[in-house]
Structure formats: C-alpha cells, structure tokens
mmCIF file of C-alpha atoms and ligand atoms in Angstrom:
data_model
loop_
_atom_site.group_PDB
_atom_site.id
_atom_site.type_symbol
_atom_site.label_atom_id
_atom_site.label_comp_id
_atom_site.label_asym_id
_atom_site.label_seq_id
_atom_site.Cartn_x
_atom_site.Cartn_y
_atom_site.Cartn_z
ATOM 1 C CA UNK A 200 14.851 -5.049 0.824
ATOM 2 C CA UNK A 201 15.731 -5.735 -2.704
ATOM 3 C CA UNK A 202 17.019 -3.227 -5.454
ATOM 4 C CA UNK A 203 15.925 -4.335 -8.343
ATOM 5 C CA UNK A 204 17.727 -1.451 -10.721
ATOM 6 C CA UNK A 205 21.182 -0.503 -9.533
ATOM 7 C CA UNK A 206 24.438 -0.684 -11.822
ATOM 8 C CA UNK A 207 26.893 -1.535 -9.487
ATOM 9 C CA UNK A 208 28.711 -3.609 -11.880
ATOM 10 C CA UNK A 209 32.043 -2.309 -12.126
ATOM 11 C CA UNK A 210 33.457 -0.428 -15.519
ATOM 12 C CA UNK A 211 30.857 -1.881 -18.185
ATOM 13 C CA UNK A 212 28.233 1.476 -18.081
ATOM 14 C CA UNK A 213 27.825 4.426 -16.351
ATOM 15 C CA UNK A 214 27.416 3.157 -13.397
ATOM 16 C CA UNK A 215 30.235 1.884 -10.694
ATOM 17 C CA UNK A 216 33.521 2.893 -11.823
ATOM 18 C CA UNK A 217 35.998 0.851 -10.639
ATOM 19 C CA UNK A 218 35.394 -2.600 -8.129
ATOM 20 C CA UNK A 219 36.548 -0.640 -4.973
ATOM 21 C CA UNK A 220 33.464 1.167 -5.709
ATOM 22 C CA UNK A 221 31.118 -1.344 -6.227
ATOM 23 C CA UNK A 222 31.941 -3.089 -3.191
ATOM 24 C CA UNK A 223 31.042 0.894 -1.153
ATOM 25 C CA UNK A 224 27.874 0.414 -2.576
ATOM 26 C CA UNK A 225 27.480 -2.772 -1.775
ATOM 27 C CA UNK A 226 28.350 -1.826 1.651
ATOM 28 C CA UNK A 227 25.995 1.575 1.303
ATOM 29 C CA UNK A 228 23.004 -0.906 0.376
ATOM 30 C CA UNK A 229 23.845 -3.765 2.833
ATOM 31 C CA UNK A 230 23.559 -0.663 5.626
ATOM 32 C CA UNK A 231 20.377 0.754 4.318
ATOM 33 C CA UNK A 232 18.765 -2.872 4.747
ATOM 34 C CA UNK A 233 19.194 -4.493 1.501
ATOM 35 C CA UNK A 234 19.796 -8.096 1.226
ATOM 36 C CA UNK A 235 19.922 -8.594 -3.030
ATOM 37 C CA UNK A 236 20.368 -6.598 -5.902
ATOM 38 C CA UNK A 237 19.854 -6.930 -9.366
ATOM 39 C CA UNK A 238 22.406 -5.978 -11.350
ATOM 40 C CA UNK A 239 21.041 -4.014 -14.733
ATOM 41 C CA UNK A 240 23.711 -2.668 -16.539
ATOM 42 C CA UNK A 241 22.450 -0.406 -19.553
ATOM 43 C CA UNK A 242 22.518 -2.105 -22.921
ATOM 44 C CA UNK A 243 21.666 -1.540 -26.397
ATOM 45 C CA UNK A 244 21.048 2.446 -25.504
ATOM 46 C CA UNK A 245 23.151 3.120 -28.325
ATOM 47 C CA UNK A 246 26.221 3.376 -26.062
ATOM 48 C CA UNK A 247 26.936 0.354 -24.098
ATOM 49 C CA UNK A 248 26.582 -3.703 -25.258
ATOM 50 C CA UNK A 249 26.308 -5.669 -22.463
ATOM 51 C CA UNK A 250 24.779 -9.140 -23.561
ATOM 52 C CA UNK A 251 23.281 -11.363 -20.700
ATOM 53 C CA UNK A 252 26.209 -13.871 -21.014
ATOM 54 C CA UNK A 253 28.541 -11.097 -20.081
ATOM 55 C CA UNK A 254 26.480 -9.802 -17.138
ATOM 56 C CA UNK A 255 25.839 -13.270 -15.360
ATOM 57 C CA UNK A 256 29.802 -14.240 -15.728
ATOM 58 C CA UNK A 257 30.418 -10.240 -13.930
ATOM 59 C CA UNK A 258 27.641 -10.683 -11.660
ATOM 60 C CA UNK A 259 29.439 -14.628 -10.742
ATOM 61 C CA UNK A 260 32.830 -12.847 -10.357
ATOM 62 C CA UNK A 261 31.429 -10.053 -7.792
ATOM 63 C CA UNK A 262 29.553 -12.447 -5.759
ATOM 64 C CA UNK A 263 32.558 -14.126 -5.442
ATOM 65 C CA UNK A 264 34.372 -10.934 -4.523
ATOM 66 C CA UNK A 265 31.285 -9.596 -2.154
ATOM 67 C CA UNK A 266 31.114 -13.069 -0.197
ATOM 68 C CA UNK A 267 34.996 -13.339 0.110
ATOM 69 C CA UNK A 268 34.956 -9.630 2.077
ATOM 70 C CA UNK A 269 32.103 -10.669 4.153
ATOM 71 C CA UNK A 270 29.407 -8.537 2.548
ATOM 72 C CA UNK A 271 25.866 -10.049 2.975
ATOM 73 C CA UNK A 272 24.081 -9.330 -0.135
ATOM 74 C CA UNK A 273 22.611 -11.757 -2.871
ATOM 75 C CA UNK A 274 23.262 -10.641 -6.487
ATOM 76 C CA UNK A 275 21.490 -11.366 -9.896
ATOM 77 C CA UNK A 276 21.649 -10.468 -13.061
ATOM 78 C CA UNK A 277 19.811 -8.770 -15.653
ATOM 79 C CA UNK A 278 19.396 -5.046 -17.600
ATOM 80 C CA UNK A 279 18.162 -2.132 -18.434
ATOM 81 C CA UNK A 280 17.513 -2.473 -22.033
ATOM 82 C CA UNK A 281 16.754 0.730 -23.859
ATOM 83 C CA UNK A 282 13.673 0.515 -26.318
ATOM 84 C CA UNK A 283 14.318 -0.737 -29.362
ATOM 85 C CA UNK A 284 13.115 -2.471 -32.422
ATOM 86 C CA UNK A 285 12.530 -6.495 -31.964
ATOM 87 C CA UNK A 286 12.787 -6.633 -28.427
ATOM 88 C CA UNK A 287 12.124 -9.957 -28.437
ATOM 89 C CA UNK A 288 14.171 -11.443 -30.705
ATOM 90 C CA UNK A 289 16.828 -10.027 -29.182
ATOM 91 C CA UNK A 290 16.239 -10.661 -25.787
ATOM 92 C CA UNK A 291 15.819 -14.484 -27.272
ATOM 93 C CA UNK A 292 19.628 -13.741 -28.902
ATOM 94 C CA UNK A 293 20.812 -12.779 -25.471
ATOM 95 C CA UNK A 294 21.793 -8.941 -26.547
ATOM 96 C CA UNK A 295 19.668 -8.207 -22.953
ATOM 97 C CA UNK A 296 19.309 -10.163 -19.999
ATOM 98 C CA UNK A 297 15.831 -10.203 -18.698
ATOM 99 C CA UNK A 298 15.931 -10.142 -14.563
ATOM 100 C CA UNK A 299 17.697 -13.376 -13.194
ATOM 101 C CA UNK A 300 17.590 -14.698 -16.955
ATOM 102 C CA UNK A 301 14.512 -15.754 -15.814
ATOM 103 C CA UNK A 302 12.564 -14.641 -19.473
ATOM 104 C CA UNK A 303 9.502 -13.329 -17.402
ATOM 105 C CA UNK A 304 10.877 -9.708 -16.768
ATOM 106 C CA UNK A 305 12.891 -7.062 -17.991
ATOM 107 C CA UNK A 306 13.871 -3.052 -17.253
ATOM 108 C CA UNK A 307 12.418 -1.279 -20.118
ATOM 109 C CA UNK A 308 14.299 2.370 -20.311
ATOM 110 C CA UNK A 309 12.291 4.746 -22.760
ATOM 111 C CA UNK A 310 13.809 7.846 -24.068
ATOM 112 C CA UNK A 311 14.151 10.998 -21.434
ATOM 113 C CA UNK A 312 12.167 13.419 -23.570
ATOM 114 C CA UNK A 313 10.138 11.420 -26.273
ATOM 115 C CA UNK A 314 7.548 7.868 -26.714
ATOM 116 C CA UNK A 315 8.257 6.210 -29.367
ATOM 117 C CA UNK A 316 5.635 5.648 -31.610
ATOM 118 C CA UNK A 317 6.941 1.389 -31.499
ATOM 119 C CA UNK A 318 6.385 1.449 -27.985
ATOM 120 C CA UNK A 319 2.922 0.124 -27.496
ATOM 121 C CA UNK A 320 3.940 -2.548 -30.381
ATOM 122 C CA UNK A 321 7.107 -4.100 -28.709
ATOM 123 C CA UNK A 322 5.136 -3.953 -25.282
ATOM 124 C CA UNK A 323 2.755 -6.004 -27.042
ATOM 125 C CA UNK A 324 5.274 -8.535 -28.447
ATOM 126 C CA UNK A 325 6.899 -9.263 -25.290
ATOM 127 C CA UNK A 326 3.591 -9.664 -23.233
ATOM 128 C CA UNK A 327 2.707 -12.230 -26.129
ATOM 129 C CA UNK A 328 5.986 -13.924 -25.597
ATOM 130 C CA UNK A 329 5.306 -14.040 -21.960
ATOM 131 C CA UNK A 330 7.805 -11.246 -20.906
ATOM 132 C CA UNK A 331 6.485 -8.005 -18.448
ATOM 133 C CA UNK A 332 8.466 -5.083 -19.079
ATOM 134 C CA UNK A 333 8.854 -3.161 -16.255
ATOM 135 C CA UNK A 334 9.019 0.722 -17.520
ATOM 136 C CA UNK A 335 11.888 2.128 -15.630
ATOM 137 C CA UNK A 336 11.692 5.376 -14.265
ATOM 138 C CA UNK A 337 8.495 6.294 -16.391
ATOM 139 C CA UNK A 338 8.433 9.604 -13.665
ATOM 140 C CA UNK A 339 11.521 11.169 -15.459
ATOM 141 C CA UNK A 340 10.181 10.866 -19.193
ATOM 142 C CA UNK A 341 9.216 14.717 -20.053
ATOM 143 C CA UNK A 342 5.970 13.379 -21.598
ATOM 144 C CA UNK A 343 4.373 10.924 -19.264
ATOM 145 C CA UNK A 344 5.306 14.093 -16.325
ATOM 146 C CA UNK A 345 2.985 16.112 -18.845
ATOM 147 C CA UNK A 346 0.504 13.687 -19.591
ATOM 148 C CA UNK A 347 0.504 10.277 -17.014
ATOM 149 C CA UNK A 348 -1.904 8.616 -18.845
ATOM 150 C CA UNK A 349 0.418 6.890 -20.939
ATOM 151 C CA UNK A 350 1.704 5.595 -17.910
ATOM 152 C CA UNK A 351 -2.015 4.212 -17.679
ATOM 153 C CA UNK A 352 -2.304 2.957 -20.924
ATOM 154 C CA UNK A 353 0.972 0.776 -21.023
ATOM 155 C CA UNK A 354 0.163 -0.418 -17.532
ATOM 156 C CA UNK A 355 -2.942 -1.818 -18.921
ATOM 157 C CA UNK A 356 -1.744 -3.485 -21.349
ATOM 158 C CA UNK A 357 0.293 -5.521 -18.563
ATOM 159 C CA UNK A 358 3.725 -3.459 -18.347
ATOM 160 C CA UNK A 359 4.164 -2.899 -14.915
ATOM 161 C CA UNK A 360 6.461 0.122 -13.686
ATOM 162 C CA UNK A 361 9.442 1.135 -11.311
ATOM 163 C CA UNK A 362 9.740 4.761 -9.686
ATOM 164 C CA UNK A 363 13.679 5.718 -8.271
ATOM 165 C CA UNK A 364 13.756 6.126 -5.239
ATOM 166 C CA UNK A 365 15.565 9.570 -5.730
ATOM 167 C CA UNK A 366 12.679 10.753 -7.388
ATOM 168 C CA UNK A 367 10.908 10.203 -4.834
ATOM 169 C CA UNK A 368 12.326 12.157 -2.278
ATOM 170 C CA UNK A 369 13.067 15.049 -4.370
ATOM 171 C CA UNK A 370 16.690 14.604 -5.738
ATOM 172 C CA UNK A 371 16.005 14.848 -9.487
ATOM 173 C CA UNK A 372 13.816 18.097 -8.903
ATOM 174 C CA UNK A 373 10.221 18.746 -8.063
ATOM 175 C CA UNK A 374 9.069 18.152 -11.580
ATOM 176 C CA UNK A 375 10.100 14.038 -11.248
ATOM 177 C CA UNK A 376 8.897 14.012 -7.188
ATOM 178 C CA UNK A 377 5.604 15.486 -8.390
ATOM 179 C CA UNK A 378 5.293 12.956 -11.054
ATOM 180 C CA UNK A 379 6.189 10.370 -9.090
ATOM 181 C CA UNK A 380 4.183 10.961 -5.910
ATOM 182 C CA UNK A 381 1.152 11.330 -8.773
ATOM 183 C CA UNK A 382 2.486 7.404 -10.207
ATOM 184 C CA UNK A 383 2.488 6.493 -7.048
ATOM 185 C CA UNK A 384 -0.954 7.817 -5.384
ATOM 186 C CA UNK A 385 -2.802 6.623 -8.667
ATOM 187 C CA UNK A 386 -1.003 2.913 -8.343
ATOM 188 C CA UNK A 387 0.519 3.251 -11.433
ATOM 189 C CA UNK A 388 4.100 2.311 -10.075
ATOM 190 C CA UNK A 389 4.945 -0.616 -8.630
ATOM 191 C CA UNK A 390 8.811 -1.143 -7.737
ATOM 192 C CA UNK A 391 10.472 1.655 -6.088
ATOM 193 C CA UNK A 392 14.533 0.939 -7.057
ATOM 194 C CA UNK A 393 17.337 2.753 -6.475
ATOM 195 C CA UNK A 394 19.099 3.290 -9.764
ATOM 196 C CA UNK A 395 22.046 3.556 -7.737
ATOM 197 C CA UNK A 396 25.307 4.700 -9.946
ATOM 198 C CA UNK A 397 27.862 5.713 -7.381
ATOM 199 C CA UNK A 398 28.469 5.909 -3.985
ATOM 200 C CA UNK A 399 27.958 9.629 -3.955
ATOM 201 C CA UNK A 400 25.594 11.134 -6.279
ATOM 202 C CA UNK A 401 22.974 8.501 -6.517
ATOM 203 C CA UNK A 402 23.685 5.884 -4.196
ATOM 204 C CA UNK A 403 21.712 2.409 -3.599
ATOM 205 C CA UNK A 404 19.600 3.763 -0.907
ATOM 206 C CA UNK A 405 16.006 3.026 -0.511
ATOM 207 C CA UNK A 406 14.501 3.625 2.817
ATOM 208 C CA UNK A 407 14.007 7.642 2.324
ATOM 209 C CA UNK A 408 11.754 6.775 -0.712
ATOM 210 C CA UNK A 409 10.268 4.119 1.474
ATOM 211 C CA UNK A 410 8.834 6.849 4.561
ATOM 212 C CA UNK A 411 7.886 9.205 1.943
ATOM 213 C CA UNK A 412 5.718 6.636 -0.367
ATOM 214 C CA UNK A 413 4.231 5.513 2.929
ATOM 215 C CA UNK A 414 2.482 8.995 3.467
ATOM 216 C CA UNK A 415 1.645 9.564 -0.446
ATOM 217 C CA UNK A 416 0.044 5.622 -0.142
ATOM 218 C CA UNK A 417 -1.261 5.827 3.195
ATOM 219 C CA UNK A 418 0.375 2.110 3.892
ATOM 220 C CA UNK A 419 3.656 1.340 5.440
ATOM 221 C CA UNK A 420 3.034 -2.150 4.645
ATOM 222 C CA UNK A 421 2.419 -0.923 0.787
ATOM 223 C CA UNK A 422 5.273 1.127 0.547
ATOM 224 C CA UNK A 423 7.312 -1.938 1.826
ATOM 225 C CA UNK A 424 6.056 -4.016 -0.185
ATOM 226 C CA UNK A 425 7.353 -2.121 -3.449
ATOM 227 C CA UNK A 426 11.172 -3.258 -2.674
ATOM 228 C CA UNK A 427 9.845 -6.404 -0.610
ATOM 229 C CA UNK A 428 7.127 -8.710 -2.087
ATOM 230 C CA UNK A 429 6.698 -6.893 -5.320
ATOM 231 C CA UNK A 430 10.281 -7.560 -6.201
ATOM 232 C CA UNK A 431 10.900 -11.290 -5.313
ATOM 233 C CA UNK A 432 7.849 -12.359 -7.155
ATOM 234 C CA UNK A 433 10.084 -10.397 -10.270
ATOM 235 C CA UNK A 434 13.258 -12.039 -9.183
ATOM 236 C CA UNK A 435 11.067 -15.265 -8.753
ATOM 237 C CA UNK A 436 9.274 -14.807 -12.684
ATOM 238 C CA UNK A 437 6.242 -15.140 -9.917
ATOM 239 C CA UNK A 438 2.812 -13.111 -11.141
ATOM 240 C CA UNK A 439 2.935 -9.883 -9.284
ATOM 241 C CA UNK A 440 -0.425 -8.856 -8.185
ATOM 242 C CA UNK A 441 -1.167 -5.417 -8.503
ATOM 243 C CA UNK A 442 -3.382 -2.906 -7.134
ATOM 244 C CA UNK A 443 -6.421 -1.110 -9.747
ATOM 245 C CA UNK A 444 -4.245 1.745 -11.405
ATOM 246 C CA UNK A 445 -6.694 5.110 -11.932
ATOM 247 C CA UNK A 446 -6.192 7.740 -14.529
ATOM 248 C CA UNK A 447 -4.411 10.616 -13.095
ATOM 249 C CA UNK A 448 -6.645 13.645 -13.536
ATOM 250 C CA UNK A 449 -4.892 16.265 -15.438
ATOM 251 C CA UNK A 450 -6.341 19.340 -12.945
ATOM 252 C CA UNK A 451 -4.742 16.969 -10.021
ATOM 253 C CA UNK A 452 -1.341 18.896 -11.879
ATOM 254 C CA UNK A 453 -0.064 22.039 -10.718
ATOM 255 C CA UNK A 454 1.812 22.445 -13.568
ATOM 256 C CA UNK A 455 -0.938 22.044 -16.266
HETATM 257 FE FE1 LIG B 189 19.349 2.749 -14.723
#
C-alpha cells in the first residue's frame, strides 16, 4: 500500500516529533503493509514554512536513515499546502512541493470550519496549469459534512479527493465517519491516506479503513485500489481514472 498523506518527517510540523519517532512509524506502516509514503509536511497554514527544497533534502536524509536500519519503505516528497491566494505561483516558487515534485499533484488542506470564497478560483488556476489538487480530508470540513455537494462541485471541476483513514473507521467521531462513508458510497473520494502524526494517536495505519470502505463500496478490489492503483498513478503524475461521482442526497443525512 502507499500513504500518500502522512507527516512523518521529523520536527518541521506537527507531525513526528523527534527521528526515533519517525522511524516507529515507519516501522508501524511497514507492518500494516505499506511499501512508500509520501511525505507532506504542512506548509504555508500560517504556522509552518516548509518549501519543497527543504522537504526533498529531509525526505533524502531519512531514506538514508530508513534504508541504513533495514526498514523497507520507499519515501517521496511533497505537502499539504493550506489554501491560499496564488497557488500557483507559489507552487512554481517552490513555497509547496507538489507530490514527488512531480507538478501534476498536490494536498490541498481547506479550512476545518469554513470554504473560502477563492476556492473554486485557485482550483481553477491550478487545473489550467496542469496541477490536480487533491482536497485533503474534505470529510472533516464542518461545511462539506453539512452540505457534500461542494465536495461534488470541486470534484467536477477535476479536484480529486482523499478521505483519512481514521475517519473512516470512526476515530474522529461519527460526524467525520458519516461523512466519509457518504464521500465514499457517492465516489466522491478517491485516496484513502493515513494522515499519520504519531505513533500513538494517529498512526500510519491503513488496512482498518481498507475492510470498512470495502463494505460501504461493495468492492475489495475498490477499496484497495484507493491506497494501491489510485495512488501510484499520483506518485507517477499518471491520469487517475475515476469512477462517476453522484450528488449526495441531503435526506440520505441523518443529521439534516
Ligand atoms: Fe495532514
């Protein structure tokens, strides 16, 4: 399997804190079945800087360090960029490294509880410059739990969109599995990633999330393919092909 959102770099965001604990989940993800991560550190979130330059030389330096302790597992770099204005300029600059600096991807993080009103226009100028964003998460924004098709719009207008797997099997509350089983059911998520952080609260783990999209899909071979296929074509700037999204009917809510 491959991880395509996990910030196991060490000491640059909220994610891994120190190398010892990057290389536990390494280890973690290497026993769950995964062979390659991408590392996305946060960056321009208002908090963290981490410009691709500076992730590729840290993702270098802990493939050295993973391969020298005998830890099978590939790593690449790229981001989780937060929304903001010019995208693509500065994605051109190198403030945010698309996935394996490949300029055909990147982790788009939106705001927890609002859409920005820029967000259809920067979607717009990175499709036109030949970049996907990949909406992370889009099952823990307040708004697209309330209303999912925004989900639909943006994923017509090419974005494509990753669910965590931790959402999926319940561990950010029945609000974000809800949402996410409804993403999921209506095809309007296609990478399931882990997120990962630590080694204990949200680890890179992704075969839970894998048995429980294959009942909400009705597909092993579907659910598989969300940290399989769909991810090397990303890591490969491949086309991904995608399945017909539908709306998601707001009665299909319990919580409307
Ligand atoms: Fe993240």
């Amino acid at each position: 399997m491959i991880d395509l959102h996990c910030h196991i770099l060490p000491g640059i965001d909220d994610g891994a804190r120190s190398l010892e604990e990057s290389l536990a989940m390494a280890r973690i993800a290497v026993k769950d079945g995964l062979h390659t991560i991408v590392a996305t550190p946060h960056t321009l979130n208002g908090i963290y800087l981490n410009p691709a330059k500076r992730v590729t030389s840290l993702v270098a330096a802990l493939q050295k360090i993973l391969t020298e302790n005998h830890i099978e597992l590939r790593l690449f770099a790229g981001s989780e960029v937060h929304l903001c204005p010019q995208m693509v300029k500065r994605i051109k600059s190198g403030e945010a490294a698309t996935i394996n600096n490949g300029r055909k991807y990147i982790l788009l993080e939106l705001p927890v509880q609002t859409i920005p009103k820029g967000l259809k226009n920067e979607i717009f100028s990175l499709k036109l410059s030949g970049i996907t964003p990949i909406i992370a998460h889009p099952e823990r924004n307040t708004i697209i739990q309330h209303d999912p098709d925004i989900l639909y719009e943006l994923v017509s207008m090419g974005a494509l969109s990753q669910v965590t797997a931790m959402s999926v099997t319940g561990g950010f509350g029945e609000l974000a599995r809800q949402s996410a089983e409804a993403l999921l059911s209506h095809r309007l998520a296609h990478i399931i990633a882990s997120d990962a952080h630590s080694v204990d609260g949200r680890p890179p783990v992704l075969s839970y999330a894998v048995e429980d999209a294959t009942e909400i899909l009705g597909s092993h071979e579907e659910a598989e393919r969300m940290v399989t296929e769909a991810p090397a074509a990303i890591l490969s700037g491949n086309a991904l092909e995608i399945c017909e999204p539908s709306r998601v009917r707001k009665q299909d809510h319990f919580w409307k």
